[in-house]
């Protein structure tokens, strides 16, 4: 199946299309695996957690309200499964200090920092997914406006062939589209 629309791909996988399912796994498997590796899980535990995440998706695929939010859903589920794995390892060897060094996410800080880091990664993934859903002209415009070094409107106007007076209104419309993205709405719903 070609890359295609994510909603179509999710619907096909939910209907039992093996090719669609394989496309989802190949497209988003690296995201799940990277989340597991972030928690410094060994290969066997990372594989177990990955399988559990895909099992959860099989169980919930037909109930996924916003197919475009799938990347955020996968990251959230992988993070939760990694947390379960981490806690299970602590229960098995509570007095072993290596558990804390071996399994804690690689951020060099305590629990609050871990939570903040996980939330930031979840938010960033949702934002990237939402940004990818925007029309090309919005991605170009916002990409130019959000650079670390500000670009003058005259330069943006020349690059995009857009009048300077249209940049602000177009920016507002593109940001509104971004806010309404299912990927970001799913993240905001999870936070409630």
Coordinates of N, CA and C in Angstrom, one line a residue:
X1 N 0.9 -1.2 0.0 CA 0.0 0.0 0.0 C 0.9 1.2 0.0
X2 N 0.6 2.2 -0.8 CA 1.4 3.4 -0.8 C 1.3 4.2 0.5
X3 N 2.1 5.2 0.7 CA 2.1 6.0 1.9 C 0.7 6.3 2.3
X4 N 0.0 7.0 1.4 CA -1.4 7.3 1.6 C -1.8 8.1 2.8
X5 N -3.0 8.4 2.9 CA -3.6 9.1 4.0 C -3.6 8.2 5.3
X6 N -3.2 8.8 6.4 CA -3.1 8.0 7.6 C -4.5 7.5 8.0
X7 N -5.6 8.3 7.9 CA -6.9 7.9 8.2 C -7.3 6.7 7.4
X8 N -7.0 6.7 6.1 CA -7.3 5.6 5.2 C -6.5 4.3 5.6
X9 N -5.3 4.5 6.0 CA -4.4 3.4 6.4 C -4.9 2.8 7.7
X10 N -5.3 3.6 8.6 CA -5.8 3.1 9.9 C -7.2 2.4 9.7
X11 N -8.0 2.9 8.8 CA -9.3 2.3 8.6 C -9.1 0.9 7.9
X12 N -8.1 0.9 7.0 CA -7.8 -0.4 6.3 C -7.3 -1.4 7.2
X13 N -6.4 -1.0 8.1 CA -5.8 -1.9 9.1 C -6.9 -2.4 10.1
X14 N -7.8 -1.5 10.5 CA -8.9 -1.9 11.4 C -9.8 -2.9 10.7
X15 N -9.9 -2.8 9.4 CA -10.7 -3.8 8.6 C -10.0 -5.1 8.3
X16 N -8.8 -5.2 8.8 CA -8.1 -6.5 8.6 C -7.1 -6.5 7.4
X17 N -6.8 -5.4 6.8 CA -5.9 -5.3 5.7 C -4.5 -5.5 6.2
X18 N -3.9 -6.7 5.9 CA -2.5 -7.0 6.4 C -1.5 -6.0 5.9
X19 N -1.6 -5.6 4.6 CA -0.7 -4.7 4.0 C -0.7 -3.3 4.7
X20 N -1.9 -2.9 5.0 CA -2.1 -1.6 5.8 C -1.4 -1.7 7.1
X21 N -1.7 -2.8 7.8 CA -1.1 -3.0 9.1 C 0.4 -3.0 9.0
X22 N 1.0 -3.7 8.1 CA 2.4 -3.8 7.9 C 3.0 -2.4 7.6
X23 N 2.3 -1.6 6.9 CA 2.7 -0.2 6.6 C 2.7 0.6 7.9
X24 N 1.7 0.5 8.7 CA 1.7 1.2 10.0 C 2.9 0.8 10.8
X25 N 3.1 -0.5 10.9 CA 4.2 -1.0 11.8 C 5.6 -0.5 11.2
X26 N 5.8 -0.6 9.9 CA 7.0 -0.1 9.4 C 7.2 1.4 9.5
X27 N 6.1 2.1 9.4 CA 6.2 3.6 9.4 C 6.4 4.1 10.9
X28 N 5.7 3.4 11.8 CA 5.7 3.9 13.2 C 6.5 3.0 14.2
X29 N 7.0 1.9 13.7 CA 7.8 1.0 14.6 C 9.0 1.7 15.1
X30 N 9.7 2.5 14.3 CA 10.9 3.2 14.8 C 10.6 4.2 15.9
X31 N 9.4 4.8 15.8 CA 9.0 5.7 16.9 C 8.8 5.0 18.2
X32 N 8.1 3.8 18.1 CA 7.9 3.0 19.3 C 9.2 2.5 19.9
X33 N 10.1 2.0 19.0 CA 11.4 1.5 19.4 C 12.2 2.6 20.1
X34 N 12.2 3.8 19.5 CA 13.0 4.9 20.0 C 12.5 5.3 21.4
X35 N 11.2 5.2 21.6 CA 10.7 5.5 23.0 C 11.2 4.5 24.0
X36 N 11.2 3.2 23.6 CA 11.7 2.2 24.4 C 13.2 2.3 24.7
X37 N 13.9 2.7 23.7 CA 15.4 2.8 23.9 C 15.6 4.1 24.8
X38 N 14.8 5.0 24.7 CA 15.0 6.2 25.6 C 14.9 5.8 27.1
X39 N 14.2 4.8 27.4 CA 14.1 4.3 28.7 C 15.2 3.3 29.0
X40 N 16.1 3.2 28.1 CA 17.3 2.3 28.3 C 16.9 0.9 28.5
X41 N 15.8 0.4 27.9 CA 15.4 -1.0 28.1 C 16.4 -1.8 27.2
X42 N 16.7 -3.0 27.8 CA 17.6 -3.9 27.0 C 16.8 -4.3 25.7
X43 N 17.5 -5.0 24.8 CA 16.8 -5.4 23.6 C 15.6 -6.3 23.8
X44 N 15.7 -7.2 24.7 CA 14.5 -8.1 25.0 C 13.3 -7.4 25.6
X45 N 13.6 -6.5 26.6 CA 12.5 -5.7 27.2 C 11.9 -4.7 26.2
X46 N 12.8 -4.1 25.4 CA 12.3 -3.2 24.4 C 11.4 -3.9 23.4
X47 N 11.8 -5.1 23.0 CA 11.0 -5.9 22.1 C 9.6 -6.3 22.7
X48 N 9.7 -6.6 24.0 CA 8.4 -7.0 24.7 C 7.5 -5.8 24.8
X49 N 8.1 -4.6 25.1 CA 7.2 -3.4 25.3 C 6.7 -3.0 23.9
X50 N 7.5 -3.1 22.8 CA 7.0 -2.8 21.5 C 5.9 -3.7 21.1
X51 N 6.0 -5.0 21.4 CA 4.9 -5.9 21.1 C 3.7 -5.6 21.8
X52 N 3.8 -5.2 23.1 CA 2.7 -4.8 23.9 C 2.0 -3.6 23.3
X53 N 2.8 -2.6 22.9 CA 2.2 -1.4 22.3 C 1.4 -1.8 21.0
X54 N 1.9 -2.6 20.2 CA 1.2 -3.0 19.0 C 0.0 -3.8 19.3
X55 N 0.1 -4.6 20.4 CA -1.1 -5.4 20.8 C -2.2 -4.4 21.3
X56 N -1.8 -3.4 22.1 CA -2.8 -2.4 22.5 C -3.4 -1.7 21.3
X57 N -2.6 -1.5 20.3 CA -3.2 -0.8 19.1 C -4.2 -1.8 18.4
X58 N -3.9 -3.0 18.3 CA -4.8 -4.0 17.7 C -6.1 -4.0 18.5
X59 N -6.0 -4.0 19.9 CA -7.2 -4.0 20.7 C -8.0 -2.7 20.6
X60 N -7.4 -1.6 20.3 CA -8.1 -0.3 20.3 C -8.2 0.4 18.9
X61 N -7.7 -0.2 17.9 CA -7.7 0.4 16.6 C -9.1 0.8 16.1
X62 N -10.1 0.0 16.3 CA -11.4 0.4 15.9 C -12.0 1.5 16.7
X63 N -11.4 1.8 17.9 CA -12.0 2.8 18.8 C -11.2 4.1 18.7
X64 N -10.1 4.1 17.8 CA -9.3 5.3 17.7 C -10.2 6.4 17.0
X65 N -10.5 7.4 17.8 CA -11.4 8.5 17.3 C -10.7 9.4 16.2
X66 N -9.5 9.7 16.4 CA -8.8 10.5 15.5 C -7.5 9.8 14.9
X67 N -7.7 9.2 13.8 CA -6.6 8.4 13.2 C -5.3 9.3 13.0
X68 N -5.5 10.6 12.8 CA -4.3 11.4 12.6 C -3.5 11.6 13.9
X69 N -4.1 11.2 15.0 CA -3.4 11.3 16.3 C -2.6 10.0 16.6
X70 N -2.6 9.1 15.7 CA -1.9 7.8 16.0 C -0.5 7.9 16.4
X71 N 0.4 8.8 15.9 CA 1.7 8.9 16.4 C 1.8 9.3 17.8
X72 N 1.0 10.2 18.2 CA 1.0 10.6 19.6 C 0.4 9.5 20.5
X73 N -0.6 8.8 20.0 CA -1.2 7.7 20.8 C -0.1 6.6 21.0
X74 N 0.7 6.3 19.9 CA 1.7 5.3 20.0 C 2.8 5.7 21.0
X75 N 3.2 7.0 21.0 CA 4.2 7.4 21.9 C 3.7 7.4 23.4
X76 N 2.5 7.8 23.6 CA 1.9 7.8 24.9 C 1.8 6.4 25.4
X77 N 1.3 5.5 24.6 CA 1.2 4.1 25.0 C 2.6 3.4 25.3
X78 N 3.5 3.7 24.4 CA 4.9 3.2 24.6 C 5.5 3.7 25.9
X79 N 5.3 5.0 26.2 CA 5.8 5.6 27.4 C 5.1 4.9 28.6
X80 N 3.8 4.7 28.6 CA 3.1 4.1 29.7 C 3.6 2.6 29.9
X81 N 3.8 1.9 28.8 CA 4.3 0.5 28.9 C 5.8 0.5 29.4
X82 N 6.6 1.5 29.0 CA 7.9 1.5 29.6 C 7.9 1.8 31.0
X83 N 7.0 2.7 31.5 CA 6.8 3.0 32.9 C 6.4 1.7 33.6
X84 N 5.5 1.0 33.1 CA 5.1 -0.3 33.7 C 6.3 -1.3 33.8
X85 N 7.1 -1.4 32.8 CA 8.2 -2.2 32.8 C 9.3 -1.8 33.8
X86 N 9.5 -0.5 33.9 CA 10.4 0.1 34.8 C 10.0 -0.2 36.3
X87 N 8.7 0.0 36.5 CA 8.2 -0.3 37.9 C 8.2 -1.8 38.2
X88 N 7.9 -2.6 37.2 CA 8.0 -4.1 37.5 C 9.5 -4.5 37.8
X89 N 10.4 -3.9 37.1 CA 11.8 -4.2 37.4 C 12.2 -3.7 38.8
X90 N 11.7 -2.6 39.2 CA 12.0 -2.1 40.6 C 11.4 -3.1 41.6
X91 N 10.2 -3.6 41.4 CA 9.6 -4.5 42.3 C 10.4 -5.8 42.4
X92 N 10.9 -6.3 41.3 CA 11.7 -7.5 41.3 C 13.0 -7.4 42.0
X93 N 13.6 -6.2 41.9 CA 14.9 -6.0 42.5 C 15.0 -4.7 43.2
X94 N 14.2 -4.5 44.3 CA 14.1 -3.2 44.9 C 15.4 -2.7 45.5
X95 N 16.2 -3.6 46.0 CA 17.4 -3.2 46.7 C 18.6 -3.0 45.8
X96 N 18.5 -3.3 44.5 CA 19.6 -3.3 43.6 C 19.7 -1.9 43.0
X97 N 20.7 -1.1 43.4 CA 20.9 0.2 42.8 C 21.1 0.3 41.3
X98 N 21.5 -0.8 40.7 CA 21.7 -0.8 39.3 C 20.4 -0.7 38.5
X99 N 19.3 -1.1 39.2 CA 18.0 -0.9 38.6 C 17.7 0.5 38.2
X100 N 18.1 1.4 39.1 CA 17.8 2.8 38.8 C 18.8 3.4 37.7
X101 N 20.0 2.9 37.7 CA 20.9 3.3 36.6 C 20.6 2.7 35.3
X102 N 20.1 1.5 35.4 CA 19.9 0.7 34.2 C 18.6 1.0 33.5
X103 N 17.6 1.5 34.2 CA 16.3 1.6 33.6 C 15.8 3.0 33.5
X104 N 16.3 3.9 34.2 CA 15.8 5.3 34.2 C 16.0 5.9 32.8
X105 N 15.1 6.8 32.4 CA 15.3 7.5 31.1 C 16.5 8.3 31.2
X106 N 17.2 8.5 30.1 CA 18.5 9.1 30.0 C 18.3 10.7 30.0
X107 N 18.0 11.2 31.2 CA 17.9 12.7 31.2 C 18.7 13.3 32.4
X108 N 19.3 12.4 33.2 CA 20.2 12.8 34.2 C 19.5 13.5 35.4
X109 N 18.2 13.4 35.5 CA 17.5 14.1 36.6 C 16.5 13.1 37.3
X110 N 15.8 13.7 38.3 CA 14.9 12.9 39.1 C 13.6 12.7 38.4
X111 N 12.6 12.2 39.2 CA 11.3 11.8 38.7 C 10.5 13.0 38.1
X112 N 10.6 14.2 38.7 CA 9.9 15.3 38.1 C 10.4 15.7 36.8
X113 N 11.8 15.6 36.7 CA 12.4 15.9 35.4 C 12.0 14.9 34.3
X114 N 11.9 13.6 34.8 CA 11.5 12.5 33.9 C 10.1 12.8 33.3
X115 N 9.2 13.2 34.3 CA 7.8 13.5 33.8 C 7.8 14.6 32.9
X116 N 8.5 15.7 33.2 CA 8.6 16.8 32.3 C 9.2 16.5 31.0
X117 N 10.2 15.7 31.0 CA 10.9 15.3 29.7 C 9.9 14.5 28.9
X118 N 9.2 13.6 29.5 CA 8.3 12.7 28.8 C 7.1 13.5 28.2
X119 N 6.6 14.5 29.0 CA 5.6 15.3 28.5 C 6.1 16.2 27.3
X120 N 7.3 16.7 27.4 CA 7.8 17.5 26.4 C 8.0 16.7 25.1
X121 N 8.5 15.4 25.2 CA 8.7 14.6 24.0 C 7.3 14.3 23.4
X122 N 6.3 14.0 24.3 CA 5.0 13.7 23.8 C 4.4 14.9 23.0
X123 N 4.6 16.1 23.6 CA 4.1 17.3 23.0 C 4.8 17.5 21.7
X124 N 6.1 17.4 21.7 CA 6.9 17.6 20.4 C 6.4 16.6 19.3
X125 N 6.2 15.4 19.7 CA 5.8 14.4 18.7 C 4.4 14.8 18.1
X126 N 3.5 15.2 19.0 CA 2.2 15.6 18.6 C 2.3 16.8 17.7
X127 N 3.1 17.8 18.1 CA 3.3 19.0 17.3 C 3.9 18.7 15.9
X128 N 4.9 17.8 15.8 CA 5.4 17.4 14.5 C 4.4 16.7 13.7
X129 N 3.5 15.8 14.3 CA 2.5 15.2 13.5 C 1.5 16.2 13.0
X130 N 1.1 17.2 13.9 CA 0.1 18.2 13.5 C 0.7 19.1 12.4
X131 N 2.0 19.4 12.5 CA 2.7 20.2 11.5 C 2.7 19.5 10.1
X132 N 2.9 18.2 10.2 CA 3.0 17.4 8.9 C 1.6 17.4 8.2
X133 N 0.5 17.6 9.0 CA -0.8 17.6 8.4 C -1.2 18.9 7.7
X134 N -0.4 19.9 8.0 CA -0.7 21.3 7.4 C -0.5 21.3 5.9
X135 N -1.2 22.1 5.2 CA -0.9 22.3 3.7 C 0.5 22.8 3.6
X136 N 1.1 22.5 2.4 CA 2.5 22.9 2.1 C 2.7 24.4 2.4
X137 N 1.8 25.3 1.9 CA 2.0 26.7 2.1 C 2.1 27.1 3.5
X138 N 1.3 26.4 4.4 CA 1.4 26.7 5.8 C 2.7 26.2 6.4
X139 N 3.1 25.0 6.0 CA 4.4 24.5 6.5 C 5.6 25.4 6.1
X140 N 5.5 25.9 4.9 CA 6.6 26.8 4.5 C 6.6 28.1 5.2
X141 N 5.4 28.7 5.3 CA 5.3 30.0 6.0 C 5.7 29.9 7.5
X142 N 5.1 28.9 8.2 CA 5.4 28.8 9.6 C 6.9 28.4 9.8
X143 N 7.4 27.6 8.9 CA 8.8 27.2 9.0 C 9.8 28.4 8.9
X144 N 9.4 29.4 8.0 CA 10.2 30.6 7.9 C 10.0 31.5 9.1
X145 N 8.8 31.6 9.6 CA 8.5 32.5 10.7 C 9.1 32.0 12.1
X146 N 9.3 30.7 12.2 CA 9.7 30.1 13.5 C 11.2 29.8 13.5
X147 N 11.9 30.3 12.6 CA 13.4 30.1 12.7 C 14.0 30.8 13.8
X148 N 15.1 30.3 14.4 CA 15.8 31.0 15.5 C 16.2 32.4 15.2
X149 N 16.7 32.6 14.0 CA 17.0 34.0 13.6 C 15.9 34.6 12.8
X150 N 15.2 35.6 13.2 CA 14.1 36.2 12.5 C 14.4 36.5 11.1
X151 N 13.5 36.3 10.2 CA 13.6 36.6 8.8 C 12.6 37.8 8.5
X152 N 13.1 38.8 7.9 CA 12.2 40.0 7.6 C 11.1 39.6 6.7
X153 N 9.9 40.2 6.9 CA 8.7 39.9 6.1 C 9.0 40.1 4.6
X154 N 9.9 41.1 4.3 CA 10.2 41.3 2.9 C 10.8 40.1 2.3
X155 N 11.7 39.5 3.0 CA 12.4 38.2 2.5 C 11.4 37.1 2.4
X156 N 10.5 37.0 3.4 CA 9.5 35.9 3.4 C 8.6 36.1 2.2
X157 N 8.2 37.4 2.0 CA 7.4 37.8 0.8 C 8.0 37.3 -0.5
X158 N 9.3 37.6 -0.6 CA 10.0 37.3 -1.9 C 10.1 35.8 -2.0
X159 N 10.4 35.1 -1.0 CA 10.6 33.6 -1.0 C 9.3 32.9 -1.4
X160 N 8.2 33.4 -0.8 CA 6.9 32.7 -1.0 C 6.0 33.3 -2.1
X161 N 6.4 34.5 -2.6 CA 5.6 35.1 -3.6 C 4.3 35.6 -3.0
X162 N 4.3 36.1 -1.7 CA 3.2 36.5 -1.0 C 3.3 38.0 -0.6
X163 N 2.3 38.8 -0.8 CA 2.5 40.2 -0.3 C 2.8 40.3 1.2
X164 N 3.6 41.3 1.6 CA 3.9 41.4 3.0 C 2.7 41.5 3.9
X165 N 1.7 42.2 3.4 CA 0.4 42.4 4.1 C -0.4 41.1 4.3
X166 N -0.1 40.1 3.5 CA -0.8 38.8 3.7 C -0.1 37.9 4.6
X167 N 1.1 38.2 5.0 CA 1.8 37.2 5.8 C 1.2 37.0 7.2
X168 N 0.8 38.1 7.9 CA 0.2 38.0 9.2 C -1.1 37.3 9.2
X169 N -2.1 37.7 8.3 CA -3.3 36.9 8.2 C -3.2 35.4 7.9
X170 N -2.2 35.1 6.9 CA -2.0 33.7 6.6 C -1.4 33.0 7.8
X171 N -0.5 33.7 8.5 CA 0.1 33.1 9.7 C -1.0 32.7 10.7
X172 N -1.9 33.6 10.9 CA -3.0 33.4 11.9 C -3.9 32.2 11.4
X173 N -4.2 32.1 10.1 CA -5.0 31.0 9.6 C -4.2 29.7 9.8
X174 N -2.9 29.7 9.5 CA -2.2 28.4 9.6 C -2.0 28.0 11.1
X175 N -1.8 28.9 12.0 CA -1.8 28.6 13.4 C -3.1 28.0 13.9
X176 N -4.2 28.6 13.4 CA -5.5 28.1 13.8 C -5.7 26.7 13.3
X177 N -5.3 26.4 12.1 CA -5.3 25.0 11.5 C -4.5 24.1 12.4
X178 N -3.3 24.5 12.8 CA -2.5 23.8 13.7 C -3.2 23.5 15.0
X179 N -3.8 24.5 15.6 CA -4.5 24.3 16.9 C -5.6 23.3 16.8
X180 N -6.3 23.2 15.6 CA -7.4 22.3 15.4 C -7.0 20.9 15.0
X181 N -5.7 20.7 14.9 CA -5.2 19.4 14.4 C -5.7 18.3 15.4
X182 N -6.1 17.2 14.9 CA -6.5 16.0 15.7 C -5.3 15.6 16.6
X183 N -4.1 15.6 16.1 CA -2.9 15.2 16.9 C -2.8 16.0 18.1
X184 N -2.9 17.3 18.0 CA -2.8 18.2 19.2 C -4.0 18.1 20.1
X185 N -5.2 18.0 19.5 CA -6.4 17.8 20.3 C -6.3 16.6 21.2
X186 N -5.8 15.5 20.6 CA -5.6 14.3 21.3 C -4.7 14.5 22.5
X187 N -3.6 15.2 22.3 CA -2.7 15.5 23.4 C -3.4 16.3 24.5
X188 N -4.1 17.3 24.1 CA -4.8 18.1 25.1 C -5.9 17.3 25.8
X189 N -6.6 16.4 25.1 CA -7.6 15.6 25.8 C -6.9 14.6 26.8
X190 N -5.7 14.1 26.5 CA -5.0 13.2 27.4 C -4.6 13.9 28.6
X191 N -4.3 15.3 28.5 CA -3.8 16.0 29.7 C -5.0 16.3 30.7
X192 N -6.2 16.2 30.2 CA -7.3 16.5 31.1 C -7.6 15.4 32.1

